[in-house]
Tab-separated table of C-alpha atoms in Angstrom:
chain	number	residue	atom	x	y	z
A	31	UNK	CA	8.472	-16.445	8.775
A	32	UNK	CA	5.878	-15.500	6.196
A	33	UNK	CA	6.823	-18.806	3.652
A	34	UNK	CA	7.028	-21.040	7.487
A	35	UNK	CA	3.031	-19.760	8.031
A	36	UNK	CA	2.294	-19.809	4.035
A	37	UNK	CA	3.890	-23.794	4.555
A	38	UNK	CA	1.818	-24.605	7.666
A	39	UNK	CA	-1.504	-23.100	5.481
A	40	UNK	CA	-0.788	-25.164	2.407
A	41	UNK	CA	-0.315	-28.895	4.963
A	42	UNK	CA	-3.585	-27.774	6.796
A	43	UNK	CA	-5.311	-27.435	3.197
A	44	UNK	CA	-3.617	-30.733	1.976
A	45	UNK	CA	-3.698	-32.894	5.091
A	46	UNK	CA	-7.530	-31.650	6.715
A	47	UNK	CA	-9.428	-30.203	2.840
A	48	UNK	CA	-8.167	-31.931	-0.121
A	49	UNK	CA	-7.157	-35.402	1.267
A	50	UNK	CA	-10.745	-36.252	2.904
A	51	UNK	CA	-12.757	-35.623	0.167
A	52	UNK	CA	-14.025	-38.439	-1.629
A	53	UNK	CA	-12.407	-37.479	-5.021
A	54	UNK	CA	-9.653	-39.680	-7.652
A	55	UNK	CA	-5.997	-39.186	-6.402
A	56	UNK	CA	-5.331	-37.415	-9.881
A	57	UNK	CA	-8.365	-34.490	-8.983
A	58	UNK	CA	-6.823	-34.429	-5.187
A	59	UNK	CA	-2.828	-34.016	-7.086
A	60	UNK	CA	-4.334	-31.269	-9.332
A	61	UNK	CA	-6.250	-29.323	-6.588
A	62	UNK	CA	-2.902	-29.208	-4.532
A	63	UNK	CA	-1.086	-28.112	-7.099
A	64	UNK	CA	-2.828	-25.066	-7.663
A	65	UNK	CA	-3.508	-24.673	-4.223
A	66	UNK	CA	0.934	-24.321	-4.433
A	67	UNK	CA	0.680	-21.926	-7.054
A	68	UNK	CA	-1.430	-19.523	-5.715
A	69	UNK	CA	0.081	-19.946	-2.288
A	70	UNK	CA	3.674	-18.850	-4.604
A	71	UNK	CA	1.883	-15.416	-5.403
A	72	UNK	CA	4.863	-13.617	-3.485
A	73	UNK	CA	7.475	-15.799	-5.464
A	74	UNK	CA	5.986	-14.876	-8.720
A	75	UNK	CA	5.672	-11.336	-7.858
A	76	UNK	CA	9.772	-11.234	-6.867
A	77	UNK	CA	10.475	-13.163	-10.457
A	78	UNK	CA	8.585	-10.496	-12.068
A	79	UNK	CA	10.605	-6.992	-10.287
A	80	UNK	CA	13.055	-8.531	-8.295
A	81	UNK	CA	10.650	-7.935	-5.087
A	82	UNK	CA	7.618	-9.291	-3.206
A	83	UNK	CA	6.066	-5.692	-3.264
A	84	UNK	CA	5.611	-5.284	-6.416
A	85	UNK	CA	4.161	-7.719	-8.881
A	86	UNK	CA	4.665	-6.892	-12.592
A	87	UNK	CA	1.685	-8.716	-14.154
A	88	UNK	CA	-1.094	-7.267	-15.842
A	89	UNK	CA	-3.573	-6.185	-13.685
A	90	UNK	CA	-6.338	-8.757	-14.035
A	91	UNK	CA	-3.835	-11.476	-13.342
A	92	UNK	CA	-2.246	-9.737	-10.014
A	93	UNK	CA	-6.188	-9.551	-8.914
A	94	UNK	CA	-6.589	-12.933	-9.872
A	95	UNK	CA	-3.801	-14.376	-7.489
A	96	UNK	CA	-5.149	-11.948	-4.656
A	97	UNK	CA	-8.311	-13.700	-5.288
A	98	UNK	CA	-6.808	-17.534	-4.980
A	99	UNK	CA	-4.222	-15.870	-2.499
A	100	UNK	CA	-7.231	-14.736	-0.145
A	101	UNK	CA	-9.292	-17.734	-0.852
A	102	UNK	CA	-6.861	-20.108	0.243
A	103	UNK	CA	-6.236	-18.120	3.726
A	104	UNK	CA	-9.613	-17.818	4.129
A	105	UNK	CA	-10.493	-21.703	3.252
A	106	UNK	CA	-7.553	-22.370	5.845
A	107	UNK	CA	-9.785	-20.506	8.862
A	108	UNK	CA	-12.407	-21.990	7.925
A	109	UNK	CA	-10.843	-25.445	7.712
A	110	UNK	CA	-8.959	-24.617	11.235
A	111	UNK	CA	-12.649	-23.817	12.898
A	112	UNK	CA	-14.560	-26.882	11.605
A	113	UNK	CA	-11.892	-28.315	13.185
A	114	UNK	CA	-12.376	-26.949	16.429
A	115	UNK	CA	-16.019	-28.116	15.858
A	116	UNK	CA	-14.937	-31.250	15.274
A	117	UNK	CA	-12.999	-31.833	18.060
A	118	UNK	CA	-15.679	-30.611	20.594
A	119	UNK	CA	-18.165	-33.428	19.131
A	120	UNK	CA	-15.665	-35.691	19.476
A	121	UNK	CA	-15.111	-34.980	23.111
A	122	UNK	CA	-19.171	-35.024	23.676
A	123	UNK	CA	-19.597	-38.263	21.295
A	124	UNK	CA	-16.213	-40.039	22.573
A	125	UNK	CA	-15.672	-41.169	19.124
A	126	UNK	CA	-14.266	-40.360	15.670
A	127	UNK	CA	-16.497	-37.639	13.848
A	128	UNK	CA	-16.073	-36.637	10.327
A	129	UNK	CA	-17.391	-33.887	8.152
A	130	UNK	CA	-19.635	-34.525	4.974
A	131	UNK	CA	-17.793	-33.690	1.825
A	132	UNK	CA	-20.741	-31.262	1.224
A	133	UNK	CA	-19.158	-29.129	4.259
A	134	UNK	CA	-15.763	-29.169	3.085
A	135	UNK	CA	-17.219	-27.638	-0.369
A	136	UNK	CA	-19.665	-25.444	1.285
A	137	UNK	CA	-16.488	-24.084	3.071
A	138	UNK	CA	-14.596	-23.824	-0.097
A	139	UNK	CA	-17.475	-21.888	-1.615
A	140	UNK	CA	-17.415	-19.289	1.259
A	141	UNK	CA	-14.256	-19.083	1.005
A	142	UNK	CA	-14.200	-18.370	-2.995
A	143	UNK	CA	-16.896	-15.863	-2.624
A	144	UNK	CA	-15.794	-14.283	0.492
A	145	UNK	CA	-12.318	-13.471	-1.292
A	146	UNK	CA	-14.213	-12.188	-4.463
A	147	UNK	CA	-16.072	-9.781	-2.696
A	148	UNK	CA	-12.585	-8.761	-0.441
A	149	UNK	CA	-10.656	-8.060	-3.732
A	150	UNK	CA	-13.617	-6.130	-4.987
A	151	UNK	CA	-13.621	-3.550	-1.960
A	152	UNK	CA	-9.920	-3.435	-2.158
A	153	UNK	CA	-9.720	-1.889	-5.695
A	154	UNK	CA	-12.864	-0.347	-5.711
A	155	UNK	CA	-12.552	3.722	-5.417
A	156	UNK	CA	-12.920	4.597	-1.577
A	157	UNK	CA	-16.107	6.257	-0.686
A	158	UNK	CA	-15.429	9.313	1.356
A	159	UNK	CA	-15.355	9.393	5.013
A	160	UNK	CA	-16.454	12.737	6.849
A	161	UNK	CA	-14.966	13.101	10.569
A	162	UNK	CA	-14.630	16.075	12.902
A	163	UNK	CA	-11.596	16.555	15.299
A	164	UNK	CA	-11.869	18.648	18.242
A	165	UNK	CA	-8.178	20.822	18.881
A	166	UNK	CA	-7.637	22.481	21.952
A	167	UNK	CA	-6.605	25.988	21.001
A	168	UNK	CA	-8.017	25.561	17.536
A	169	UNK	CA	-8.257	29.663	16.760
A	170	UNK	CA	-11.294	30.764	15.268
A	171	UNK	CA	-9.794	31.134	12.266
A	172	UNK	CA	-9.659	27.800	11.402
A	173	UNK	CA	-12.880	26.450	12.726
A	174	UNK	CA	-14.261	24.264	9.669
A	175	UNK	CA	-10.747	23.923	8.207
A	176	UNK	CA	-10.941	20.876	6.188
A	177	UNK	CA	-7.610	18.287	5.734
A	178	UNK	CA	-8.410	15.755	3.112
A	179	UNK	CA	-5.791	12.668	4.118
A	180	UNK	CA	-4.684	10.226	1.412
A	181	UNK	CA	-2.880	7.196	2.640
A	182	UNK	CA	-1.367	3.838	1.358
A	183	UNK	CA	-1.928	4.233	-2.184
A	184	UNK	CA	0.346	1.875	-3.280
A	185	UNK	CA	-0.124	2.633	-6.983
A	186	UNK	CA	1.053	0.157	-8.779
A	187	UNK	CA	-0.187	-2.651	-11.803
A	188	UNK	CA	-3.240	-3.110	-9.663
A	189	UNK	CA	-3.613	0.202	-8.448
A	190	UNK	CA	-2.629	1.983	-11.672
A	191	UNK	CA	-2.528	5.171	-13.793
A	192	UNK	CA	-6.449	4.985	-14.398
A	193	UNK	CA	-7.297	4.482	-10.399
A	194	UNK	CA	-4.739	7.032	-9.121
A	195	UNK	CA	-6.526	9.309	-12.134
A	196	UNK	CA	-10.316	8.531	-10.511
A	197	UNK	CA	-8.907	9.361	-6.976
A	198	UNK	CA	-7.657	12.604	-8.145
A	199	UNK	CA	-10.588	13.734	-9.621
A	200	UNK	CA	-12.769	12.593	-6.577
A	201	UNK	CA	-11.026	14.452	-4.615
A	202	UNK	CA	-10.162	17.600	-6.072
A	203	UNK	CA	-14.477	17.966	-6.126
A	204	UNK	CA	-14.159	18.248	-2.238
A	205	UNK	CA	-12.509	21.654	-2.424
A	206	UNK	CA	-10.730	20.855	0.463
A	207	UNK	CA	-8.317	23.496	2.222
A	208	UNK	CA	-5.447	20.890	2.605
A	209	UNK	CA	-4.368	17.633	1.139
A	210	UNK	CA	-2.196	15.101	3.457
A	211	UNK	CA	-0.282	12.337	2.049
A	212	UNK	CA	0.828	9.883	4.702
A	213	UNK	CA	2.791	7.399	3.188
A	214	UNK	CA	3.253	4.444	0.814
A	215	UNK	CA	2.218	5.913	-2.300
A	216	UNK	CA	3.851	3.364	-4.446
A	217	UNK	CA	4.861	-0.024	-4.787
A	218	UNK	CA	7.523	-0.166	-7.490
A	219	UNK	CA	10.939	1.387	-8.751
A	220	UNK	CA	10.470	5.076	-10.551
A	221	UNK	CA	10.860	3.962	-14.080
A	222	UNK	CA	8.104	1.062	-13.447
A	223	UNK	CA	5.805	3.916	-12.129
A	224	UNK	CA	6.551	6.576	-14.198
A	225	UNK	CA	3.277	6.723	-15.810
A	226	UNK	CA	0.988	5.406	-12.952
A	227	UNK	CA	1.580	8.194	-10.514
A	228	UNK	CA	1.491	10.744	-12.829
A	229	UNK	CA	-2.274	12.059	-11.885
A	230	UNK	CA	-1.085	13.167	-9.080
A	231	UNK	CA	0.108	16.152	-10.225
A	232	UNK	CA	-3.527	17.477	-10.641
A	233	UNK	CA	-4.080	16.961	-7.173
A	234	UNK	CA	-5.359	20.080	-6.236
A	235	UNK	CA	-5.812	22.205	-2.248
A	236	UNK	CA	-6.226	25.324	-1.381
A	237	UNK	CA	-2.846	25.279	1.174
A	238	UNK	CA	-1.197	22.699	-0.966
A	239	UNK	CA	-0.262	19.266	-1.172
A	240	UNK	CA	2.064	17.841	1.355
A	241	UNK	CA	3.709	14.275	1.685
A	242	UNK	CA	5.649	12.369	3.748
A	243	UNK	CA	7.028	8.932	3.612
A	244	UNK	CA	6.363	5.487	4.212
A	245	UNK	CA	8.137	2.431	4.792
A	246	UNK	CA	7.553	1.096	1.092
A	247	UNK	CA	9.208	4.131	-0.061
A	248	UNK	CA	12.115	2.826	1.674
A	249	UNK	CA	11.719	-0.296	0.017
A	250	UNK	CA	12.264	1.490	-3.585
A	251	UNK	CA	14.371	3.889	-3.039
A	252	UNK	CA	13.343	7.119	-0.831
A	253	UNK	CA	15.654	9.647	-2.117
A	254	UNK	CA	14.465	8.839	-5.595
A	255	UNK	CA	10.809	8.537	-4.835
A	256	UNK	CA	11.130	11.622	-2.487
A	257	UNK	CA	12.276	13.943	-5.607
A	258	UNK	CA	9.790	12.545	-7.895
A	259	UNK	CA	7.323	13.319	-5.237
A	260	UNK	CA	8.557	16.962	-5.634
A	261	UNK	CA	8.762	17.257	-9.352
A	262	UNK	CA	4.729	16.292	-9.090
A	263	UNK	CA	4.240	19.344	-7.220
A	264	UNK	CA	3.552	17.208	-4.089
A	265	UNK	CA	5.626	19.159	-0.856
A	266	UNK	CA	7.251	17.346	0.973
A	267	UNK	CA	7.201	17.140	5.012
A	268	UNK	CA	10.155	14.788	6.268
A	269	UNK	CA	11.049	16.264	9.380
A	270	UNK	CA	9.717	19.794	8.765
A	271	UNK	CA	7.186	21.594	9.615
A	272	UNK	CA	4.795	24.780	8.290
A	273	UNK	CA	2.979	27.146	9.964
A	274	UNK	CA	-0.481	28.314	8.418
A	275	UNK	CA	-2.150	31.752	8.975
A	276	UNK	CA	-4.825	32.856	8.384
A	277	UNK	CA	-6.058	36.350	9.579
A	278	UNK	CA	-3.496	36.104	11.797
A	279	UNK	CA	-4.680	32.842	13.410
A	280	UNK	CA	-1.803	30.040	13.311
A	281	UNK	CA	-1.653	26.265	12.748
A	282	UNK	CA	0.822	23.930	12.461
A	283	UNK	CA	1.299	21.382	10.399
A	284	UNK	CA	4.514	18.923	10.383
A	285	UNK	CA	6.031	15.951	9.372
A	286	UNK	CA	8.630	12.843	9.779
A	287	UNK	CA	10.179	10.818	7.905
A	288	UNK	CA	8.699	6.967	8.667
A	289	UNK	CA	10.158	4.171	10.825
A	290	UNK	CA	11.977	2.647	8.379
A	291	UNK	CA	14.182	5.524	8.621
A	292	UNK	CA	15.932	4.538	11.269
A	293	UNK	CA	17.367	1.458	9.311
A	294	UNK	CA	19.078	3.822	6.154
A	295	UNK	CA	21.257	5.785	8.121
A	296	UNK	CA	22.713	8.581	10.223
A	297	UNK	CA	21.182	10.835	7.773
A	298	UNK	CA	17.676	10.169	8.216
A	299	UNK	CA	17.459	10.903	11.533
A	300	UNK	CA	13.932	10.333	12.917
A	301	UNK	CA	13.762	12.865	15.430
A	302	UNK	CA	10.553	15.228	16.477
A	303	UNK	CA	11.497	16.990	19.266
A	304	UNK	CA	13.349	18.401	17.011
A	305	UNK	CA	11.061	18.931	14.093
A	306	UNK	CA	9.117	20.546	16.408
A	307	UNK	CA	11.105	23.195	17.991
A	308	UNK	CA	11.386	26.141	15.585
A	309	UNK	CA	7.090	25.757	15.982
A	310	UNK	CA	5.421	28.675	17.471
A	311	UNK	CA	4.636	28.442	21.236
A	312	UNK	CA	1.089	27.975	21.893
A	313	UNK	CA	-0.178	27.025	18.522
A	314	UNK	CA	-1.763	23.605	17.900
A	315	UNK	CA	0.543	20.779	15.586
A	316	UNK	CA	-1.198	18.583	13.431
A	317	UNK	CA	1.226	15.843	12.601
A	318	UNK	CA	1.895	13.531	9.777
A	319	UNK	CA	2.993	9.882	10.823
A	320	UNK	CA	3.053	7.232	8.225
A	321	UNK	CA	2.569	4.561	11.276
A	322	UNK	CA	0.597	4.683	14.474
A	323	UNK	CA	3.219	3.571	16.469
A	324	UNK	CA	4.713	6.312	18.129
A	325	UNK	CA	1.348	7.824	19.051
A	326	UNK	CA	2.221	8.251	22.815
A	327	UNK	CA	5.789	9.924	21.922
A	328	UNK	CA	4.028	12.834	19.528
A	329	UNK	CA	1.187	12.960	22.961
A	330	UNK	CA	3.824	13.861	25.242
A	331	UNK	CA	5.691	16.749	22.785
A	332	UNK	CA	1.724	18.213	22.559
A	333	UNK	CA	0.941	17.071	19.216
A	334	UNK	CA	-3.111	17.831	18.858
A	335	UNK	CA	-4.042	15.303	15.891
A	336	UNK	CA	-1.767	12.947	14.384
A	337	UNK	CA	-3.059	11.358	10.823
A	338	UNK	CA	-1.444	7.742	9.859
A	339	UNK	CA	-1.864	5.374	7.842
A	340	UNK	CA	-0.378	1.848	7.109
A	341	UNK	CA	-2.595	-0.542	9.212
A	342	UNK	CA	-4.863	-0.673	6.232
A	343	UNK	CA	-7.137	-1.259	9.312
A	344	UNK	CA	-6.697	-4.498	9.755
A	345	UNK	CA	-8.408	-5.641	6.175
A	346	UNK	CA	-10.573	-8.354	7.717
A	347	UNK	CA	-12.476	-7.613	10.768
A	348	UNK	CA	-12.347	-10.343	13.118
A	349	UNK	CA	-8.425	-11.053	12.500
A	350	UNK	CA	-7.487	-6.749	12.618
A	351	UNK	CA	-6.091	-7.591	16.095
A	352	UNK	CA	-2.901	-9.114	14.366
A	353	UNK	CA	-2.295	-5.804	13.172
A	354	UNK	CA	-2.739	-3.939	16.792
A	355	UNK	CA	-0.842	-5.824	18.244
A	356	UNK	CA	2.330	-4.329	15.713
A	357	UNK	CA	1.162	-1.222	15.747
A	358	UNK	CA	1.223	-0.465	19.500
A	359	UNK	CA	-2.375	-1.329	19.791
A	360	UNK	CA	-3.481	1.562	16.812
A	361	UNK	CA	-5.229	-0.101	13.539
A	362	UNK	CA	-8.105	1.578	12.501
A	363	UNK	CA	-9.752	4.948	13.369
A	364	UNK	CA	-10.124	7.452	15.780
A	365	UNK	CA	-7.984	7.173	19.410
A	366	UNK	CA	-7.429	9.704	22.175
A	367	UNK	CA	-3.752	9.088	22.861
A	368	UNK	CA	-3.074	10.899	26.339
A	369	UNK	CA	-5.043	14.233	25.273
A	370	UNK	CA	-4.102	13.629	21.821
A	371	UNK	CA	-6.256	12.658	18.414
A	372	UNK	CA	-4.640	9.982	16.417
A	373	UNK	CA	-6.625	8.954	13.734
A	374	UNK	CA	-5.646	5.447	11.920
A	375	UNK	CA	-6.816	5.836	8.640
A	376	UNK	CA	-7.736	2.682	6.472
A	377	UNK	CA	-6.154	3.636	3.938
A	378	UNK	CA	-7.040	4.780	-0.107
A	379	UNK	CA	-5.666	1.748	-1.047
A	380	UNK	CA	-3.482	-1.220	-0.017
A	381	UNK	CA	-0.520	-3.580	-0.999
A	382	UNK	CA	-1.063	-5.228	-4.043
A	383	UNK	CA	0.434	-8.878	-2.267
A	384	UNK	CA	-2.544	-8.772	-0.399
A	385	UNK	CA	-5.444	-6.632	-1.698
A	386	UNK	CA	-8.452	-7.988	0.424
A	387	UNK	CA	-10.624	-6.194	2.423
A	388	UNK	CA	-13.614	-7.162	4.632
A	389	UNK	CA	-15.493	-5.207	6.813
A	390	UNK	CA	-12.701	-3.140	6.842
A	391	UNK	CA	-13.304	-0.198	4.047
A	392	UNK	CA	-10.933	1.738	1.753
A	393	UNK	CA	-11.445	5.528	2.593
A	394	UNK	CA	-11.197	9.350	1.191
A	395	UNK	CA	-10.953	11.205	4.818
A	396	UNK	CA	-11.922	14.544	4.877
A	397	UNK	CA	-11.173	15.640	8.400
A	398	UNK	CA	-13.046	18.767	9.807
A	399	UNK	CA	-11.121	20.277	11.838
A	400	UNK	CA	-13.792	22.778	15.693
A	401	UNK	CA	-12.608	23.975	18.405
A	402	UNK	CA	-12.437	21.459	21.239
A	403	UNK	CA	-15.587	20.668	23.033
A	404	UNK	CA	-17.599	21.089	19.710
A	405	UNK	CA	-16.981	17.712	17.521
């Protein structure tokens, strides 16, 4: 499906952008031909590791394809709505009407810059993001307890050793009481990470660091990604849960294993009913949820906040519905699901196959968590 749209994008750019302009046939054979390459970035990536997820090129050159990557997407929206334009003065004129070549590279400049600027905010260090959650039952206790959530890292040759380093060190200065990892922290094998995700092992919280899954974990090998995980000193919450006290006030705080789960197996059962019931009765759940999804199922067992990830929100605002519409209608934010918080983070980082974001922010969530009726 992906190479059928990718296919359908590269005849609208040939057929409606490249072939109108007033240009020598040998220009117009060169422009399409890049316009092929860049459209091949996934191909190239899968020559380089063996898979589309994880492109082995030095890091300038995997942002340089997301930049002719997103520029060609975004030249073929364009292209698709002067179109549209088109075809409504053609309907008022009753006659053919054509656009200036001028347009065509106006459009193509957009495009260029608009993509620039995309890859910029994607692999830029996320500014921090301060929210409040109201939990019913919240004891006092934990009235201004702070969760810091990290989500869809994705470390990799564009997200790197240096990046994951600068993220660590941001947010160890927030002090925060409790660091959540929801998913997709990588985008490669172990041995072709080995050295990028080692800063996370200074991740520091006062009630520790905990982690669960996402579906590119799957992609790379769980098991092995889960254990390095652990030797990190990152603790791990597929399908358990812990219970926090303080002064004798009690929160709970669980995981599950993702989605993608239920695709490796009778052993990775993806169950939270029963992840839930050794928790204490009465006591609010906070749960961690690589995707949004499932929202409505963790409502009905009484979950009070659910943090996930994996939308990346959307990246472009305008288009974010095509992610909604796979994710149960979740993709960025704060939603009350049937009584309960679910909040869609937009993730630290993203996938390097497509690392371009606008209007659509990177994020460092530090989640505060009052009493209901006080956020």
């Amino acid at each position: 499906m992906p190479q059928l749209i990718f296919g359908l994008a590269y005849l609208l750019i040939l057929t409606r952008f490249i072939w109108p302009l007033q240009l020598p046939l040998s220009i117009k054979i060169v422009a399409a031909a890049l316009v092929l390459v860049a459209l091949q970035f996934h191909r190239w990536s899968k020559l380089s590791s063996g898979s589309v997820f994880s492109p082995e090129f030095p890091r300038p050159v995997v942002a340089l394809f997301n930049w002719a990557f997103g520029a060609i997407v975004l030249l073929a929206l364009l292209q698709l709505l002067l179109d549209a334009g088109l075809l409504v003065a053609m309907l008022i004129h009753g006659g053919i009407v054509s656009a200036p070549d001028g347009i065509r590279y106006g459009l193509a400049g957009l495009a260029a810059v608009a993509a620039a600027i995309g890859v910029q905010q994607a692999m830029r260090i996320p500014p921090l993001k301060d929210i409040e959650v109201g939990i019913r039952g919240l004891p006092r206790q934990f009235d201004g307890y702070t969760i810091l959530q990290l989500t869809d890292l994705h470390i990799s040759r564009l997200f790197p050793a240096s990046w994951a380093r600068a993220v660590v060190a941001r947010s160890n200065k927030l002090g925060v009481d409790l660091i959540a990892i929801t998913g997709d922290l990588i985008d490669g094998t172990p041995e072709a990470r080995r050295a990028d995700i080692e800063p996370l092992r200074d991740l520091q919280a006062t009630d520790g660091v905990y982690v669960v899954s996402g579906n590119h974990e799957y992609i790379f090998g769980h098991s092995a990604w889960m254990a390095r995980f652990v030797e990190l000193g990152l603790l791990s919450l597929e399908n358990s849960s812990i219970v926090l006290d303080r002064n004798g006030g009690k929160l709970v705080v669980a995981g599950i294993t993702d989605r993608a789960s239920r695709h490796s197996g009778p052993h990775s059962i993806r169950d939270l009913a029963a992840v839930l019931e050794g928790a204490p009765n009465g006591v609010p759940v906070i749960l961690l949820d690589h995707q949004p999804s499932d929202a409505r199922h963790a409502a009905e067992l009484g979950v009070a906040l659910q943090l996930s990830g994996h939308t990346h929100g959307g990246l472009i605002r305008g288009i974010d519905w095509l992610a909604a519409r796979a994710n149960a209608g979740f993709v960025s934010g704060r939603y009350d699901v049937d009584g309960m918080t679910l909040y869609v983070n937009n993730g630290t980082a993203l996938w390097p196959g497509f690392a371009l974001r606008l209007g659509r922010p990177s994020e460092l969530t530090r989640i505060t968590l009052r009493p209901a009726g006080t956020a």
